[in-house]
């Protein structure tokens, strides 16, 4: 396949389906099953930039819509339905690529993927990677949304901005530490929940994206090595 994203359909239950975009570069060594955040779908500029950057680094991606986004609703799906979509996307990624899988996503997509994994392991998924795990509501620090992570038994990567209002670092750091060797925290200095940085920080958007993507790929290489 080329580096261009290929539109696909992901069947859910015989009656419903959602859209997906498969981006598989030549000689890809893994595929990231990449779920979107609550407010924007799989074609958001950040999702596209991550998929393009990972393709350049030899990682395929399968982006996909949650059903509410597919239907044009602003109200996110209930967890049980979101988990069904995650599982269907993972199954489709295995069928289409045959590659080892990493699953996860941006914000809401990260949390729904981790919840699905905690309830029942996702087949062929070697690890979970989160682009801005939403630990709590904005400016309402709490760790309760991370309690289920104790039931996830594959490697996890948390990529978190130091200015993320949905994930206070003073809570994220002990949470990740408590998960032991299977959890890795990569902090992105001066970045917010969307990984944007203030002009006054002296950092540029391209520099931040490179740091995020290189960190992701280095972690994937470690996970692959551990899986032989």
CSV table of C-alpha atoms in Angstrom, one decimal, residues 34-154:
chain,number,residue,atom,x,y,z
A,34,UNK,CA,-5.9,5.2,16.7
A,35,UNK,CA,-9.1,6.5,18.2
A,36,UNK,CA,-10.1,10.2,18.1
A,37,UNK,CA,-11.0,12.6,20.9
A,38,UNK,CA,-14.5,13.6,22.0
A,39,UNK,CA,-14.9,16.8,20.0
A,40,UNK,CA,-13.3,16.0,16.6
A,41,UNK,CA,-13.2,12.9,14.4
A,42,UNK,CA,-10.6,10.9,12.7
A,43,UNK,CA,-9.9,13.5,10.0
A,44,UNK,CA,-8.9,16.3,12.5
A,45,UNK,CA,-5.6,17.9,11.5
A,46,UNK,CA,-3.9,16.5,14.6
A,47,UNK,CA,-5.0,12.9,13.8
A,48,UNK,CA,-3.8,13.4,10.2
A,49,UNK,CA,-0.5,14.8,11.3
A,50,UNK,CA,0.2,11.9,13.7
A,51,UNK,CA,-0.8,9.3,11.0
A,52,UNK,CA,1.4,11.0,8.4
A,53,UNK,CA,4.3,11.3,10.8
A,54,UNK,CA,4.1,7.7,11.9
A,55,UNK,CA,3.9,6.5,8.3
A,56,UNK,CA,7.2,8.3,7.7
A,57,UNK,CA,8.6,6.4,10.6
A,58,UNK,CA,7.4,2.9,9.4
A,59,UNK,CA,4.3,2.6,11.6
A,60,UNK,CA,0.9,2.0,10.0
A,61,UNK,CA,-2.3,3.6,11.5
A,62,UNK,CA,-5.9,2.7,11.4
A,63,UNK,CA,-8.0,5.8,12.4
A,64,UNK,CA,-11.7,5.3,12.9
A,65,UNK,CA,-14.9,7.0,13.9
A,66,UNK,CA,-16.9,6.3,17.0
A,67,UNK,CA,-20.5,5.8,16.1
A,68,UNK,CA,-21.8,9.2,17.5
A,69,UNK,CA,-19.2,11.0,15.3
A,70,UNK,CA,-20.2,8.9,12.3
A,71,UNK,CA,-23.8,10.0,12.8
A,72,UNK,CA,-23.0,13.7,13.3
A,73,UNK,CA,-23.9,13.8,17.0
A,74,UNK,CA,-22.0,15.8,19.6
A,75,UNK,CA,-22.9,13.5,22.4
A,76,UNK,CA,-20.2,10.8,22.9
A,77,UNK,CA,-21.3,7.2,22.9
A,78,UNK,CA,-21.8,5.4,26.1
A,79,UNK,CA,-18.8,3.3,27.1
A,80,UNK,CA,-20.3,-0.1,26.2
A,81,UNK,CA,-20.9,1.1,22.6
A,82,UNK,CA,-17.5,2.8,22.4
A,83,UNK,CA,-15.8,-0.4,23.6
A,84,UNK,CA,-17.6,-2.3,20.8
A,85,UNK,CA,-16.2,0.1,18.2
A,86,UNK,CA,-12.7,-0.2,19.6
A,87,UNK,CA,-12.9,-4.0,19.4
A,88,UNK,CA,-14.2,-3.9,15.9
A,89,UNK,CA,-11.4,-1.6,14.8
A,90,UNK,CA,-8.8,-3.8,16.4
A,91,UNK,CA,-10.2,-6.8,14.6
A,92,UNK,CA,-10.3,-5.0,11.3
A,93,UNK,CA,-6.7,-3.9,11.8
A,94,UNK,CA,-5.5,-7.4,12.3
A,95,UNK,CA,-7.5,-8.6,9.3
A,96,UNK,CA,-6.2,-5.9,7.0
A,97,UNK,CA,-2.6,-5.7,8.0
A,98,UNK,CA,-1.6,-8.8,9.9
A,99,UNK,CA,0.8,-6.5,11.9
A,100,UNK,CA,1.4,-6.4,15.6
A,101,UNK,CA,-1.0,-3.9,17.0
A,102,UNK,CA,-0.7,-0.9,19.4
A,103,UNK,CA,-4.1,0.5,20.4
A,104,UNK,CA,-5.0,3.8,22.0
A,105,UNK,CA,-5.9,7.3,20.9
A,106,UNK,CA,-6.4,10.9,21.7
A,107,UNK,CA,-8.1,11.9,24.9
A,108,UNK,CA,-11.6,10.3,24.9
A,109,UNK,CA,-10.3,7.6,22.5
A,110,UNK,CA,-7.4,6.8,24.8
A,111,UNK,CA,-9.8,6.3,27.8
A,112,UNK,CA,-12.3,4.2,25.8
A,113,UNK,CA,-9.5,2.0,24.5
A,114,UNK,CA,-7.9,1.5,27.9
A,115,UNK,CA,-11.4,0.7,29.4
A,116,UNK,CA,-12.0,-1.9,26.7
A,117,UNK,CA,-8.6,-3.5,27.3
A,118,UNK,CA,-9.2,-3.6,31.1
A,119,UNK,CA,-12.5,-5.4,30.6
A,120,UNK,CA,-11.1,-8.0,28.2
A,121,UNK,CA,-7.7,-8.0,26.5
A,122,UNK,CA,-7.8,-6.8,22.9
A,123,UNK,CA,-6.5,-9.6,20.5
A,124,UNK,CA,-3.1,-9.0,19.0
A,125,UNK,CA,-2.6,-5.8,20.9
A,126,UNK,CA,0.9,-5.6,22.3
A,127,UNK,CA,0.5,-2.3,24.1
A,128,UNK,CA,-1.6,0.9,24.6
A,129,UNK,CA,-0.4,4.4,23.7
A,130,UNK,CA,-2.3,7.5,24.9
A,131,UNK,CA,-2.0,11.0,23.3
A,132,UNK,CA,-3.2,13.1,26.3
A,133,UNK,CA,-4.9,10.6,28.6
A,134,UNK,CA,-7.9,12.6,30.1
A,135,UNK,CA,-7.5,11.8,33.8
A,136,UNK,CA,-10.2,14.3,35.0
A,137,UNK,CA,-12.5,17.1,33.8
A,138,UNK,CA,-10.8,20.4,33.1
A,139,UNK,CA,-9.5,22.0,36.3
A,140,UNK,CA,-11.1,19.4,38.5
A,141,UNK,CA,-8.2,17.2,39.6
A,142,UNK,CA,-9.0,13.6,40.4
A,143,UNK,CA,-7.5,10.2,39.7
A,144,UNK,CA,-10.8,8.2,39.6
A,145,UNK,CA,-10.9,8.0,35.8
A,146,UNK,CA,-7.6,6.1,35.9
A,147,UNK,CA,-8.6,3.4,38.4
A,148,UNK,CA,-9.3,0.8,35.6
A,149,UNK,CA,-5.7,1.0,34.4
A,150,UNK,CA,-4.7,-1.4,37.2
A,151,UNK,CA,-6.5,-4.0,35.2
A,152,UNK,CA,-4.5,-3.4,32.0
A,153,UNK,CA,-1.6,-5.9,31.8
A,154,UNK,CA,0.1,-4.8,28.6
